[in-house]
Amino acid sequence: MTRETAAAMAAALADGTTTSVALTQAHLDRIAAVDGAVHAFLHVDAEGALAAAARSDERRAEGAVASPLDGVPIAVKDVLATEGLPTTCGSRILEGWIPPYDATVVTRLRAAGLPILGKTNMDEFAMGSSTEHSAYGPTHNPWDLDRIPGGSGGGSAAAVAAFEAPLALGTDTGGSIRQPGAVTGTVGVKPTYGGVSRYGLVAMANSLDQVGPVTRTVLDSALLHELIGGHDPRDSTSVDAPLPDLVGAARRGAEGDMSGVRIGVITELGGDGWQPGVMARFQESLDLLVAAGAEVVEVSCPSFVHALATYYLIMPCEASSNLAKFDAMRYGLRVLPEGVDSPSAEDVMRATRDAGFGDEVKRRIILGTYALSSGYYDAYYGKAQKVRTLIQRDFDAAFGKVDVLVSPTAPTTAFRLGEKLDDPLAMYLNDLATIPANLAGVPGISVPSGLADEDGLPAGFQVLAPALADDRLYRVGAALEAGLTEKWGGPLLAQAPDLSGES
Ligand code: GLN
């Protein structure tokens, strides 16, 4: 049962072939069997999930089903506040913190009847591309346990790839939903900025963060996106506009007719320096869309070459400000400095932040504080904001010519654990293709494009659409998925190692 899609699980619940309690228990059993090896979860809430499942079964018996996914279990990235459940953001500084409230997206999951299996591992405060910056140890890629599952949301992607959860929530500030999706053979969506509430999402960089679906199919993402999306008065950046018909777009896309769709291949994202096997799967995917009737042209977005530098100024600036609230007084950890008789509040703060934050977090706080300091503000933060506008203009110009833009999601397949840990710049380069969307607020999806010839590991195909046109991601993504699944004779994840017996 755990190998089905969420849509198929929902159908089995609807026709009475299974119950939510059975389905939830099956996933808890799978977690018990493989998570020792994968380490996708930081916290599993068996009791809470089974209680929610029992309530779902009662509702169904009474004919009062709450949503199309009522009873289908889900995993939640540990950066989203969950009432009564630990929320650590992968950091020691929040060890033991139990939020007194739910993030809006979690409230919506509960209202829609999805049992929450637990909280997934992540790079500390969502800073990283490999989940190795988690204070609680790395997550392993289900395709090859010696490799990274991507990051920062490696836990959510690995849980879905390893059949521990059919659905998960992730967050994407510079690629943390899409890049883990690419390297684990799963689907990940970063919605339009403002399209999904950020209330209760522990912020890394407010102007870039978005919550989104992590699933095994494009349709499953659309189903989940419709549940969590839409206006939230508790988030001042939430867009007060109805969501487009995402599920309808996914269903229409799966029929495979792409005629009239104009696709722009971004010149700056791909080519030399990108892993040949990743480029080969990308080209094949494009050919498939052309065969389905799409028109493909190349589009240059010249400012994208500055996206990484721009992001690594704006993001640390916002992060340094956001992380100031972890002051040993309000949340989680409090460390008393050794050998100080009556420590001041500042002594306690210093000792706590020193012990509670990891190296990558400290690096970004220092970078951000420096870039925001008087005398450097205009040269760094101010300049980065101007380049951000240029990147937004590149998108505007491109979307004047085409309906969607495409690129490989990440330059390489999953690298080995430890390979880039001591080289921050090499780590940052993984997000070359995903970051422009966050800087401009536009939505993006990563769909599995196949296995690279060199290493037999998954690669991803990224589709980007104009703000508020998230439906286009689902239409093109579903068309690609349908074509590739037919070509492979089944879903890509059917080829992943089984893992039972690994723990
Ligand atoms: N890998 C990028 C970073 O380290 C993006 C992270 C994210 O999207 N949360 O900042």
JSON list of C-alpha atoms in Angstrom, two decimals, residues 2 40-41 75 142 154-169 184 186-187 214-217 493:
[
{"chain": "A", "resi": 2, "resn": "THR", "atom": "CA", "xyz": [2.82, 2.43, 0.77]},
{"chain": "A", "resi": 40, "resn": "ALA", "atom": "CA", "xyz": [14.32, 11.17, 7.05]},
{"chain": "A", "resi": 41, "resn": "PHE", "atom": "CA", "xyz": [12.50, 11.85, 10.33]},
{"chain": "A", "resi": 75, "resn": "ALA", "atom": "CA", "xyz": [5.20, 14.22, 6.74]},
{"chain": "A", "resi": 142, "resn": "PRO", "atom": "CA", "xyz": [17.23, 6.22, -0.71]},
{"chain": "A", "resi": 154, "resn": "GLY", "atom": "CA", "xyz": [16.27, 16.30, 2.26]},
{"chain": "A", "resi": 155, "resn": "GLY", "atom": "CA", "xyz": [14.17, 14.66, 4.96]},
{"chain": "A", "resi": 156, "resn": "SER", "atom": "CA", "xyz": [10.86, 15.37, 3.22]},
{"chain": "A", "resi": 157, "resn": "ALA", "atom": "CA", "xyz": [12.17, 14.24, -0.18]},
{"chain": "A", "resi": 158, "resn": "ALA", "atom": "CA", "xyz": [13.79, 11.07, 1.21]},
{"chain": "A", "resi": 159, "resn": "ALA", "atom": "CA", "xyz": [10.64, 10.17, 3.18]},
{"chain": "A", "resi": 160, "resn": "VAL", "atom": "CA", "xyz": [8.59, 10.35, -0.02]},
{"chain": "A", "resi": 161, "resn": "ALA", "atom": "CA", "xyz": [11.22, 8.55, -2.15]},
{"chain": "A", "resi": 162, "resn": "ALA", "atom": "CA", "xyz": [11.63, 5.77, 0.44]},
{"chain": "A", "resi": 163, "resn": "PHE", "atom": "CA", "xyz": [7.85, 5.19, 0.65]},
{"chain": "A", "resi": 164, "resn": "GLU", "atom": "CA", "xyz": [7.78, 6.32, 4.29]},
{"chain": "A", "resi": 165, "resn": "ALA", "atom": "CA", "xyz": [5.18, 8.96, 3.41]},
{"chain": "A", "resi": 166, "resn": "PRO", "atom": "CA", "xyz": [3.13, 9.50, 0.24]},
{"chain": "A", "resi": 167, "resn": "LEU", "atom": "CA", "xyz": [3.14, 13.26, 0.74]},
{"chain": "A", "resi": 168, "resn": "ALA", "atom": "CA", "xyz": [5.31, 15.81, 2.53]},
{"chain": "A", "resi": 169, "resn": "LEU", "atom": "CA", "xyz": [5.59, 19.55, 3.01]},
{"chain": "A", "resi": 184, "resn": "THR", "atom": "CA", "xyz": [15.68, 11.77, -5.11]},
{"chain": "A", "resi": 186, "resn": "THR", "atom": "CA", "xyz": [10.44, 12.97, -6.56]},
{"chain": "A", "resi": 187, "resn": "VAL", "atom": "CA", "xyz": [8.22, 15.89, -7.56]},
{"chain": "A", "resi": 214, "resn": "VAL", "atom": "CA", "xyz": [6.79, 17.14, -2.03]},
{"chain": "A", "resi": 215, "resn": "THR", "atom": "CA", "xyz": [5.20, 14.08, -3.69]},
{"chain": "A", "resi": 216, "resn": "ARG", "atom": "CA", "xyz": [5.72, 11.19, -6.08]},
{"chain": "A", "resi": 217, "resn": "THR", "atom": "CA", "xyz": [3.50, 12.52, -8.88]},
{"chain": "A", "resi": 493, "resn": "LEU", "atom": "CA", "xyz": [10.86, 5.29, -8.21]}
]
